[in-house]
Amino acid sequence: MRGMEPIGEKEIRASFINCSKGEASRIKLPPGTVAWDDLDFLAWTDPGAPLRALLVVPGADGPVGMVLRRPEARRVTAMRSSMCQVCLTDHAGSGVALFVAPLAGASGRNGNTVGQYICADLACSLYLRGKRQPKMRLIRREETLSLQERIDRALTNLAAFTDRVAAG
């Protein structure tokens, strides 16, 4: 099962649809080596701006990147559970966060945004592959879908989000 095709810095920076070219040029790229085979999309928190997350999704015409705002950390009770809207992984406590993206174009410059509940650590690909487990004691729901079908579903969910951002 092959993951996302590797992409370089120039392609990553050119992919962003909801920020200026200047902003894209200042984004700090993911630290360390990227394990492309384990990823269906590239997502990371900007080490220079911890409330900014970046997401690059494969698209029909090349990668589509988005700048996201992540919520500030807050205390959450372990009793609450949430589900990621991308990979459909159940998490306890603060395992899911609302990421907000400015819309592309003039609408985004006017402050309009859309949001999506996503795994707070942005590791949906690893949860799908069973390489990371959510920090919870709930019983994990068994799915009848194959890994490829779950990946396709996650990418479809992400494409719907990127389409909403791109539509401005």
GROMACS .gro file of C-alpha atoms in nm:
model
  168
    1MET     CA    1   0.000   0.000   0.000
    2ARG     CA    2   0.184   0.309  -0.127
    3GLY     CA    3   0.135   0.639   0.054
    4MET     CA    4   0.148   0.992  -0.080
    5GLU     CA    5   0.396   1.066  -0.358
    6PRO     CA    6   0.691   1.268  -0.221
    7ILE     CA    7   0.682   1.638  -0.303
    8GLY     CA    8   0.952   1.899  -0.265
    9GLU     CA    9   0.966   2.235  -0.092
   10LYS     CA   10   0.891   2.436  -0.406
   11GLU     CA   11   0.582   2.226  -0.485
   12ILE     CA   12   0.461   2.243  -0.124
   13ARG     CA   13   0.494   2.623  -0.108
   14ALA     CA   14   0.322   2.667  -0.447
   15SER     CA   15   0.027   2.447  -0.339
   16PHE     CA   16  -0.122   2.682  -0.077
   17ILE     CA   17  -0.460   2.818  -0.185
   18ASN     CA   18  -0.556   3.034   0.112
   19CYS     CA   19  -0.251   3.250   0.179
   20SER     CA   20  -0.029   3.488  -0.015
   21LYS     CA   21   0.291   3.375  -0.187
   22GLY     CA   22   0.483   3.576   0.073
   23GLU     CA   23   0.312   3.396   0.358
   24ALA     CA   24   0.374   3.060   0.188
   25SER     CA   25   0.744   3.144   0.154
   26ARG     CA   26   0.771   3.203   0.532
   27ILE     CA   27   0.608   2.876   0.640
   28LYS     CA   28   0.844   2.643   0.821
   29LEU     CA   29   0.832   2.302   0.656
   30PRO     CA   30   0.794   1.978   0.853
   31PRO     CA   31   1.099   1.909   1.067
   32GLY     CA   32   1.296   1.592   1.009
   33THR     CA   33   1.243   1.323   0.748
   34VAL     CA   34   0.893   1.268   0.610
   35ALA     CA   35   0.778   0.902   0.603
   36TRP     CA   36   0.592   0.937   0.273
   37ASP     CA   37   0.492   0.569   0.256
   38ASP     CA   38   0.282   0.610   0.573
   39LEU     CA   39   0.108   0.932   0.464
   40ASP     CA   40  -0.200   0.989   0.252
   41PHE     CA   41  -0.161   1.365   0.295
   42LEU     CA   42   0.102   1.587   0.453
   43ALA     CA   43   0.004   1.776   0.769
   44TRP     CA   44   0.212   1.944   1.037
   45THR     CA   45   0.213   2.220   1.294
   46ASP     CA   46   0.440   2.513   1.203
   47PRO     CA   47   0.725   2.492   1.458
   48GLY     CA   48   0.757   2.872   1.443
   49ALA     CA   49   0.385   2.933   1.500
   50PRO     CA   50   0.227   2.660   1.716
   51LEU     CA   51  -0.131   2.776   1.649
   52ARG     CA   52  -0.081   2.737   1.273
   53ALA     CA   53  -0.117   2.400   1.105
   54LEU     CA   54  -0.052   2.318   0.740
   55LEU     CA   55  -0.223   2.058   0.527
   56VAL     CA   56  -0.121   1.944   0.177
   57VAL     CA   57  -0.358   1.703   0.005
   58PRO     CA   58  -0.302   1.524  -0.328
   59GLY     CA   59  -0.535   1.665  -0.593
   60ALA     CA   60  -0.624   1.582  -0.953
   61ASP     CA   61  -0.415   1.878  -1.073
   62GLY     CA   62  -0.138   1.846  -0.816
   63PRO     CA   63  -0.114   1.904  -0.442
   64VAL     CA   64  -0.353   2.145  -0.270
   65GLY     CA   65  -0.222   2.314   0.044
   66MET     CA   66  -0.410   2.502   0.314
   67VAL     CA   67  -0.312   2.709   0.613
   68LEU     CA   68  -0.521   2.620   0.918
   69ARG     CA   69  -0.561   2.778   1.258
   70ARG     CA   70  -0.556   2.528   1.542
   71PRO     CA   71  -0.721   2.602   1.874
   72GLU     CA   72  -0.521   2.695   2.181
   73ALA     CA   73  -0.464   2.404   2.415
   74ARG     CA   74  -0.721   2.381   2.692
   75ARG     CA   75  -0.807   2.136   2.963
   76VAL     CA   76  -1.066   1.881   2.858
   77THR     CA   77  -1.223   1.612   3.068
   78ALA     CA   78  -1.142   1.256   2.967
   79MET     CA   79  -1.513   1.174   2.972
   80ARG     CA   80  -1.575   1.357   2.646
   81SER     CA   81  -1.504   1.173   2.325
   82SER     CA   82  -1.491   1.299   1.968
   83MET     CA   83  -1.453   1.162   1.618
   84CYS     CA   84  -1.223   1.296   1.350
   85GLN     CA   85  -1.425   1.399   1.043
   86VAL     CA   86  -1.144   1.289   0.813
   87CYS     CA   87  -1.041   0.939   0.925
   88LEU     CA   88  -1.338   0.868   1.156
   89THR     CA   89  -1.111   0.773   1.446
   90ASP     CA   90  -1.270   0.802   1.793
   91HIS     CA   91  -1.065   0.993   2.048
   92ALA     CA   92  -1.110   1.074   2.414
   93GLY     CA   93  -1.052   1.417   2.562
   94SER     CA   94  -0.858   1.654   2.342
   95GLY     CA   95  -0.771   1.404   2.066
   96VAL     CA   96  -0.980   1.593   1.808
   97ALA     CA   97  -0.959   1.967   1.744
   98LEU     CA   98  -1.150   2.213   1.529
   99PHE     CA   99  -0.910   2.338   1.262
  100VAL     CA  100  -1.024   2.655   1.089
  101ALA     CA  101  -0.915   2.758   0.739
  102PRO     CA  102  -0.953   3.102   0.585
  103LEU     CA  103  -1.137   3.076   0.255
  104ALA     CA  104  -0.936   3.130  -0.064
  105GLY     CA  105  -0.943   3.468  -0.235
  106ALA     CA  106  -1.121   3.786  -0.134
  107SER     CA  107  -1.365   3.604   0.091
  108GLY     CA  108  -1.080   3.474   0.307
  109ARG     CA  109  -0.911   3.815   0.314
  110ASN     CA  110  -1.242   3.947   0.452
  111GLY     CA  111  -1.214   3.700   0.741
  112ASN     CA  112  -1.448   3.422   0.622
  113THR     CA  113  -1.350   3.073   0.733
  114VAL     CA  114  -1.463   2.711   0.741
  115GLY     CA  115  -1.370   2.447   0.995
  116GLN     CA  116  -1.324   2.074   1.022
  117TYR     CA  117  -1.278   1.847   1.325
  118ILE     CA  118  -0.950   1.662   1.265
  119CYS     CA  119  -0.720   1.448   1.481
  120ALA     CA  120  -0.540   1.704   1.699
  121ASP     CA  121  -0.201   1.550   1.616
  122LEU     CA  122  -0.284   1.549   1.240
  123ALA     CA  123  -0.187   1.179   1.225
  124CYS     CA  124  -0.498   1.046   1.048
  125SER     CA  125  -0.286   0.835   0.810
  126LEU     CA  126  -0.117   0.661   1.102
  127TYR     CA  127  -0.450   0.589   1.274
  128LEU     CA  128  -0.588   0.444   0.951
  129ARG     CA  129  -0.288   0.211   0.921
  130GLY     CA  130  -0.296   0.110   1.289
  131LYS     CA  131   0.053   0.259   1.342
  132ARG     CA  132  -0.084   0.491   1.611
  133GLN     CA  133  -0.361   0.425   1.858
  134PRO     CA  134  -0.585   0.692   2.010
  135LYS     CA  135  -0.528   0.761   2.378
  136MET     CA  136  -0.851   0.621   2.510
  137ARG     CA  137  -0.993   0.319   2.683
  138LEU     CA  138  -1.308   0.296   2.477
  139ILE     CA  139  -1.365  -0.011   2.266
  140ARG     CA  140  -1.242   0.052   1.913
  141ARG     CA  141  -1.511   0.011   1.652
  142GLU     CA  142  -1.433  -0.256   1.396
  143GLU     CA  143  -1.490  -0.162   1.034
  144THR     CA  144  -1.556  -0.394   0.745
  145LEU     CA  145  -1.387  -0.162   0.495
  146SER     CA  146  -1.040  -0.249   0.370
  147LEU     CA  147  -0.748  -0.019   0.446
  148GLN     CA  148  -0.761   0.118   0.091
  149GLU     CA  149  -1.133   0.190   0.124
  150ARG     CA  150  -1.074   0.374   0.454
  151ILE     CA  151  -0.792   0.576   0.294
  152ASP     CA  152  -1.016   0.660  -0.003
  153ARG     CA  153  -1.291   0.772   0.236
  154ALA     CA  154  -1.047   0.994   0.431
  155LEU     CA  155  -0.917   1.150   0.109
  156THR     CA  156  -1.276   1.210  -0.008
  157ASN     CA  157  -1.353   1.381   0.324
  158LEU     CA  158  -1.041   1.597   0.289
  159ALA     CA  159  -1.123   1.681  -0.075
  160ALA     CA  160  -1.466   1.808   0.034
  161PHE     CA  161  -1.295   2.033   0.291
  162THR     CA  162  -1.036   2.165   0.044
  163ASP     CA  163  -1.316   2.225  -0.212
  164ARG     CA  164  -1.504   2.437   0.045
  165VAL     CA  165  -1.189   2.640   0.115
  166ALA     CA  166  -1.104   2.678  -0.255
  167ALA     CA  167  -1.459   2.788  -0.346
  168GLY     CA  168  -1.408   3.096  -0.131
   0.00000   0.00000   0.00000
